[in-house]
Amino acid sequence: MNKMSMDQLQRKPEDDFIALCVAAARVSGGSLEREKSFSFTRGSRMSWYDKVFDFQSAHGGGPVKDLYAAADLAREMILRVRKGEIPGNIFLRHGGETEALEEPLIKAGYEVFYAQTGMVLDRSGLRLPDGEYSGIRRVDGDEDLKKWIACLDLSFDRKRDLVQYRNLMAAPEMSLWGLYDGSLMVSTILLFERGETAGIHLVSTHPEHRKKGHGARLTAFAAERAFSRWAERVVLLSSPMGEGVYAGLGFVPYGRVKHLRPRPL
């Protein structure tokens, strides 16, 4: 990395994901709430983005560094979830917060249901894949958006609502892109641009069109677009399946982040 060390970049992918949660809440009727020990988004029609996060010193400090305080906080949180006062899903950053809070949260009744690798790319590190960018178009209008959502639903086996993503598409800092094979959209991506950091999200490929490099080309296209505007770095959170693809483009991993939810009663 040039200019910034990996330690300095450590929080960037998480910051970007949290900013996306806040933006999703803002455009879909939700809100951001800040408390002494954490923050959370709630009331969003895009429920995946309703999460508790930012267990940091800026919000009280103690729970991150003190295991007894972390245990008390974990017990308090699970009770508040069951009362409907805060969202059930938790987003744990890489580093000390995860180490201090994960075990108390699991003992209190949470479970880790998804882990991702934070990865970062600076403008000098991008390695372009083979193939041209032909077939890549910005999603513009409901017909494109329906195809974009259909590809996403097939890839992640989860239904999404057109209105929710129409709101995201209209947000000025976001753009949705698709790669077409004829009339069929075979790969998707969401580019979230905020100052010097751009975030890549919702990369998917139609199950019948995988292992053809579509996701890599679309990711490289989005990164090049961000660098051509004002971004100095591009960040993402990768599933285990995608890590090799992103590493091939020049993304560098730095650590794991985790998503937790309450275990069923």
Tab-separated table of N, CA, C and O in Angstrom, residues 13-74:
chain	number	residue	atom	x	y	z
A	13	PRO	N	-13.175	-0.734	5.094
A	13	PRO	CA	-14.288	-1.547	4.585
A	13	PRO	C	-15.477	-1.571	5.541
A	13	PRO	O	-16.629	-1.506	5.109
A	14	GLU	N	-15.211	-1.643	6.857
A	14	GLU	CA	-16.324	-1.624	7.808
A	14	GLU	C	-17.027	-0.278	7.807
A	14	GLU	O	-18.253	-0.197	7.859
A	15	ASP	N	-16.240	0.796	7.769
A	15	ASP	CA	-16.840	2.131	7.717
A	15	ASP	C	-17.751	2.255	6.509
A	15	ASP	O	-18.839	2.840	6.581
A	16	ASP	N	-17.301	1.707	5.388
A	16	ASP	CA	-18.090	1.785	4.164
A	16	ASP	C	-19.387	0.994	4.308
A	16	ASP	O	-20.458	1.473	3.928
A	17	PHE	N	-19.307	-0.222	4.884
A	17	PHE	CA	-20.516	-1.026	5.046
A	17	PHE	C	-21.491	-0.343	5.999
A	17	PHE	O	-22.704	-0.309	5.752
A	18	ILE	N	-20.974	0.209	7.094
A	18	ILE	CA	-21.843	0.905	8.044
A	18	ILE	C	-22.489	2.118	7.376
A	18	ILE	O	-23.683	2.387	7.559
A	19	ALA	N	-21.710	2.856	6.584
A	19	ALA	CA	-22.281	4.003	5.870
A	19	ALA	C	-23.382	3.556	4.913
A	19	ALA	O	-24.388	4.246	4.735
A	20	LEU	N	-23.197	2.371	4.283
A	20	LEU	CA	-24.244	1.848	3.406
A	20	LEU	C	-25.491	1.503	4.206
A	20	LEU	O	-26.610	1.758	3.759
A	21	CYS	N	-25.328	0.913	5.397
A	21	CYS	CA	-26.485	0.628	6.260
A	21	CYS	C	-27.240	1.910	6.584
A	21	CYS	O	-28.472	1.956	6.541
A	22	VAL	N	-26.492	2.955	6.918
A	22	VAL	CA	-27.113	4.235	7.258
A	22	VAL	C	-27.822	4.817	6.038
A	22	VAL	O	-28.955	5.311	6.136
A	23	ALA	N	-27.178	4.740	4.868
A	23	ALA	CA	-27.800	5.260	3.650
A	23	ALA	C	-29.060	4.474	3.295
A	23	ALA	O	-30.065	5.055	2.883
A	24	ALA	N	-29.007	3.147	3.454
A	24	ALA	CA	-30.181	2.325	3.155
A	24	ALA	C	-31.331	2.671	4.084
A	24	ALA	O	-32.496	2.723	3.668
A	25	ALA	N	-31.014	2.912	5.356
A	25	ALA	CA	-32.063	3.335	6.293
A	25	ALA	C	-32.642	4.683	5.878
A	25	ALA	O	-33.861	4.885	5.876
A	26	ARG	N	-31.754	5.589	5.480
A	26	ARG	CA	-32.196	6.939	5.140
A	26	ARG	C	-33.146	6.943	3.945
A	26	ARG	O	-34.138	7.669	3.935
A	27	VAL	N	-32.865	6.106	2.932
A	27	VAL	CA	-33.679	6.158	1.720
A	27	VAL	C	-34.900	5.240	1.791
A	27	VAL	O	-35.701	5.228	0.870
A	28	SER	N	-35.039	4.473	2.881
A	28	SER	CA	-36.177	3.541	2.944
A	28	SER	C	-36.959	3.653	4.246
A	28	SER	O	-37.524	2.671	4.726
A	29	GLY	N	-36.979	4.847	4.816
A	29	GLY	CA	-37.864	5.100	5.949
A	29	GLY	C	-37.320	4.732	7.305
A	29	GLY	O	-38.055	4.780	8.305
A	30	GLY	N	-36.026	4.373	7.405
A	30	GLY	CA	-35.447	4.014	8.691
A	30	GLY	C	-34.709	5.189	9.324
A	30	GLY	O	-34.775	6.320	8.854
A	31	SER	N	-33.987	4.882	10.405
A	31	SER	CA	-33.278	5.942	11.118
A	31	SER	C	-31.983	5.401	11.713
A	31	SER	O	-31.816	4.185	11.895
A	32	LEU	N	-31.066	6.314	12.024
A	32	LEU	CA	-29.829	5.999	12.728
A	32	LEU	C	-29.976	6.452	14.169
A	32	LEU	O	-30.341	7.603	14.437
A	33	GLU	N	-29.700	5.547	15.105
A	33	GLU	CA	-29.783	5.854	16.531
A	33	GLU	C	-28.403	5.678	17.145
A	33	GLU	O	-27.711	4.697	16.865
A	34	ARG	N	-28.003	6.612	17.999
A	34	ARG	CA	-26.718	6.521	18.680
A	34	ARG	C	-26.941	6.439	20.185
A	34	ARG	O	-27.676	7.245	20.746
A	35	GLU	N	-26.302	5.475	20.807
A	35	GLU	CA	-26.352	5.334	22.248
A	35	GLU	C	-24.926	5.371	22.789
A	35	GLU	O	-23.963	5.412	22.028
A	36	LYS	N	-24.785	5.305	24.090
A	36	LYS	CA	-23.464	5.449	24.694
A	36	LYS	C	-22.506	4.353	24.245
A	36	LYS	O	-21.324	4.607	24.009
A	37	SER	N	-22.996	3.129	24.116
A	37	SER	CA	-22.117	1.997	23.867
A	37	SER	C	-22.137	1.476	22.438
A	37	SER	O	-21.308	0.652	22.071
A	38	PHE	N	-23.103	1.917	21.632
A	38	PHE	CA	-23.188	1.432	20.254
A	38	PHE	C	-24.141	2.315	19.468
A	38	PHE	O	-24.832	3.170	20.031
A	39	SER	N	-24.172	2.077	18.177
A	39	SER	CA	-25.139	2.729	17.288
A	39	SER	C	-25.916	1.651	16.554
A	39	SER	O	-25.505	0.490	16.514
A	40	PHE	N	-27.047	2.030	15.948
A	40	PHE	CA	-27.800	1.056	15.160
A	40	PHE	C	-28.724	1.773	14.191
A	40	PHE	O	-29.099	2.930	14.393
A	41	THR	N	-29.042	1.056	13.119
A	41	THR	CA	-30.068	1.509	12.191
A	41	THR	C	-31.302	0.638	12.395
A	41	THR	O	-31.193	-0.560	12.677
A	42	ARG	N	-32.473	1.236	12.253
A	42	ARG	CA	-33.699	0.461	12.426
A	42	ARG	C	-34.830	1.100	11.626
A	42	ARG	O	-34.739	2.248	11.187
A	43	GLY	N	-35.885	0.315	11.448
A	43	GLY	CA	-37.067	0.817	10.750
A	43	GLY	C	-36.926	0.856	9.249
A	43	GLY	O	-37.806	1.366	8.555
A	44	SER	N	-35.832	0.309	8.723
A	44	SER	CA	-35.629	0.321	7.274
A	44	SER	C	-36.493	-0.741	6.613
A	44	SER	O	-36.671	-1.833	7.153
A	45	ARG	N	-37.014	-0.426	5.428
A	45	ARG	CA	-37.711	-1.455	4.661
A	45	ARG	C	-36.730	-2.464	4.075
A	45	ARG	O	-37.131	-3.512	3.588
A	46	MET	N	-35.446	-2.127	4.133
A	46	MET	CA	-34.404	-3.060	3.697
A	46	MET	C	-33.817	-3.673	4.968
A	46	MET	O	-32.770	-3.265	5.465
A	47	SER	N	-34.502	-4.657	5.516
A	47	SER	CA	-34.223	-5.132	6.864
A	47	SER	C	-32.809	-5.671	7.042
A	47	SER	O	-32.282	-5.674	8.157
A	48	TRP	N	-32.172	-6.160	5.957
A	48	TRP	CA	-30.806	-6.663	6.069
A	48	TRP	C	-29.869	-5.588	6.610
A	48	TRP	O	-28.879	-5.889	7.289
A	49	TYR	N	-30.163	-4.311	6.335
A	49	TYR	CA	-29.285	-3.223	6.744
A	49	TYR	C	-29.627	-2.665	8.123
A	49	TYR	O	-28.987	-1.711	8.570
A	50	ASP	N	-30.619	-3.222	8.804
A	50	ASP	CA	-30.885	-2.848	10.188
A	50	ASP	C	-29.939	-3.634	11.082
A	50	ASP	O	-30.119	-4.834	11.311
A	51	LYS	N	-28.915	-2.963	11.601
A	51	LYS	CA	-27.869	-3.648	12.366
A	51	LYS	C	-27.402	-2.787	13.535
A	51	LYS	O	-27.522	-1.561	13.505
A	52	VAL	N	-26.851	-3.462	14.544
A	52	VAL	CA	-26.156	-2.798	15.644
A	52	VAL	C	-24.667	-2.831	15.323
A	52	VAL	O	-24.136	-3.865	14.892
A	53	PHE	N	-23.971	-1.708	15.537
A	53	PHE	CA	-22.558	-1.631	15.163
A	53	PHE	C	-21.865	-0.550	15.984
A	53	PHE	O	-22.468	0.064	16.860
A	54	ASP	N	-20.609	-0.322	15.678
A	54	ASP	CA	-19.797	0.747	16.273
A	54	ASP	C	-19.697	0.653	17.785
A	54	ASP	O	-19.990	1.613	18.500
A	55	PHE	N	-19.251	-0.482	18.287
A	55	PHE	CA	-18.954	-0.615	19.707
A	55	PHE	C	-17.565	-0.030	19.944
A	55	PHE	O	-16.587	-0.732	20.149
A	56	GLN	N	-17.467	1.275	19.911
A	56	GLN	CA	-16.168	1.927	19.930
A	56	GLN	C	-16.079	2.925	21.079
A	56	GLN	O	-17.082	3.329	21.664
A	57	SER	N	-14.845	3.357	21.363
A	57	SER	CA	-14.619	4.293	22.460
A	57	SER	C	-15.386	5.597	22.268
A	57	SER	O	-15.750	6.263	23.226
A	58	ALA	N	-15.654	5.944	21.020
A	58	ALA	CA	-16.423	7.162	20.765
A	58	ALA	C	-17.820	7.080	21.354
A	58	ALA	O	-18.468	8.088	21.585
A	59	HIS	N	-18.287	5.864	21.603
A	59	HIS	CA	-19.617	5.671	22.163
A	59	HIS	C	-19.553	5.113	23.582
A	59	HIS	O	-20.472	4.465	24.046
A	60	GLY	N	-18.450	5.330	24.280
A	60	GLY	CA	-18.370	4.887	25.664
A	60	GLY	C	-17.155	4.048	25.973
A	60	GLY	O	-16.693	4.021	27.107
A	61	GLY	N	-16.613	3.353	25.001
A	61	GLY	CA	-15.327	2.693	25.165
A	61	GLY	C	-15.328	1.393	25.918
A	61	GLY	O	-14.992	0.362	25.371
A	62	GLY	N	-15.715	1.399	27.184
A	62	GLY	CA	-15.537	0.275	28.086
A	62	GLY	C	-15.861	-1.094	27.549
A	62	GLY	O	-15.075	-2.017	27.725
A	63	PRO	N	-17.028	-1.286	26.889
A	63	PRO	CA	-17.390	-2.634	26.438
A	63	PRO	C	-16.356	-3.296	25.539
A	63	PRO	O	-16.225	-4.507	25.537
A	64	VAL	N	-15.608	-2.505	24.785
A	64	VAL	CA	-14.633	-3.089	23.878
A	64	VAL	C	-13.418	-3.613	24.642
A	64	VAL	O	-12.892	-4.664	24.342
A	65	LYS	N	-12.985	-2.900	25.677
A	65	LYS	CA	-11.736	-3.222	26.355
A	65	LYS	C	-11.942	-4.066	27.615
A	65	LYS	O	-11.015	-4.736	28.062
A	66	ASP	N	-13.115	-4.029	28.193
A	66	ASP	CA	-13.356	-4.680	29.471
A	66	ASP	C	-14.324	-5.846	29.285
A	66	ASP	O	-15.475	-5.659	28.894
A	67	LEU	N	-13.879	-7.083	29.575
A	67	LEU	CA	-14.705	-8.257	29.322
A	67	LEU	C	-15.938	-8.304	30.219
A	67	LEU	O	-16.987	-8.792	29.807
A	68	TYR	N	-15.822	-7.797	31.438
A	68	TYR	CA	-16.986	-7.796	32.326
A	68	TYR	C	-18.056	-6.841	31.778
A	68	TYR	O	-19.248	-7.158	31.754
A	69	ALA	N	-17.618	-5.674	31.327
A	69	ALA	CA	-18.563	-4.729	30.734
A	69	ALA	C	-19.146	-5.290	29.449
A	69	ALA	O	-20.331	-5.082	29.150
A	70	ALA	N	-18.322	-6.019	28.683
A	70	ALA	CA	-18.807	-6.626	27.452
A	70	ALA	C	-19.889	-7.656	27.755
A	70	ALA	O	-20.902	-7.737	27.051
A	71	ALA	N	-19.686	-8.463	28.799
A	71	ALA	CA	-20.686	-9.468	29.171
A	71	ALA	C	-21.986	-8.804	29.601
A	71	ALA	O	-23.084	-9.245	29.229
A	72	ASP	N	-21.882	-7.734	30.383
A	72	ASP	CA	-23.092	-7.011	30.801
A	72	ASP	C	-23.815	-6.427	29.595
A	72	ASP	O	-25.047	-6.492	29.504
A	73	LEU	N	-23.050	-5.860	28.675
A	73	LEU	CA	-23.654	-5.272	27.479
A	73	LEU	C	-24.344	-6.341	26.636
A	73	LEU	O	-25.451	-6.136	26.131
A	74	ALA	N	-23.706	-7.504	26.483
A	74	ALA	CA	-24.284	-8.578	25.686
A	74	ALA	C	-25.615	-9.035	26.266
A	74	ALA	O	-26.591	-9.243	25.534
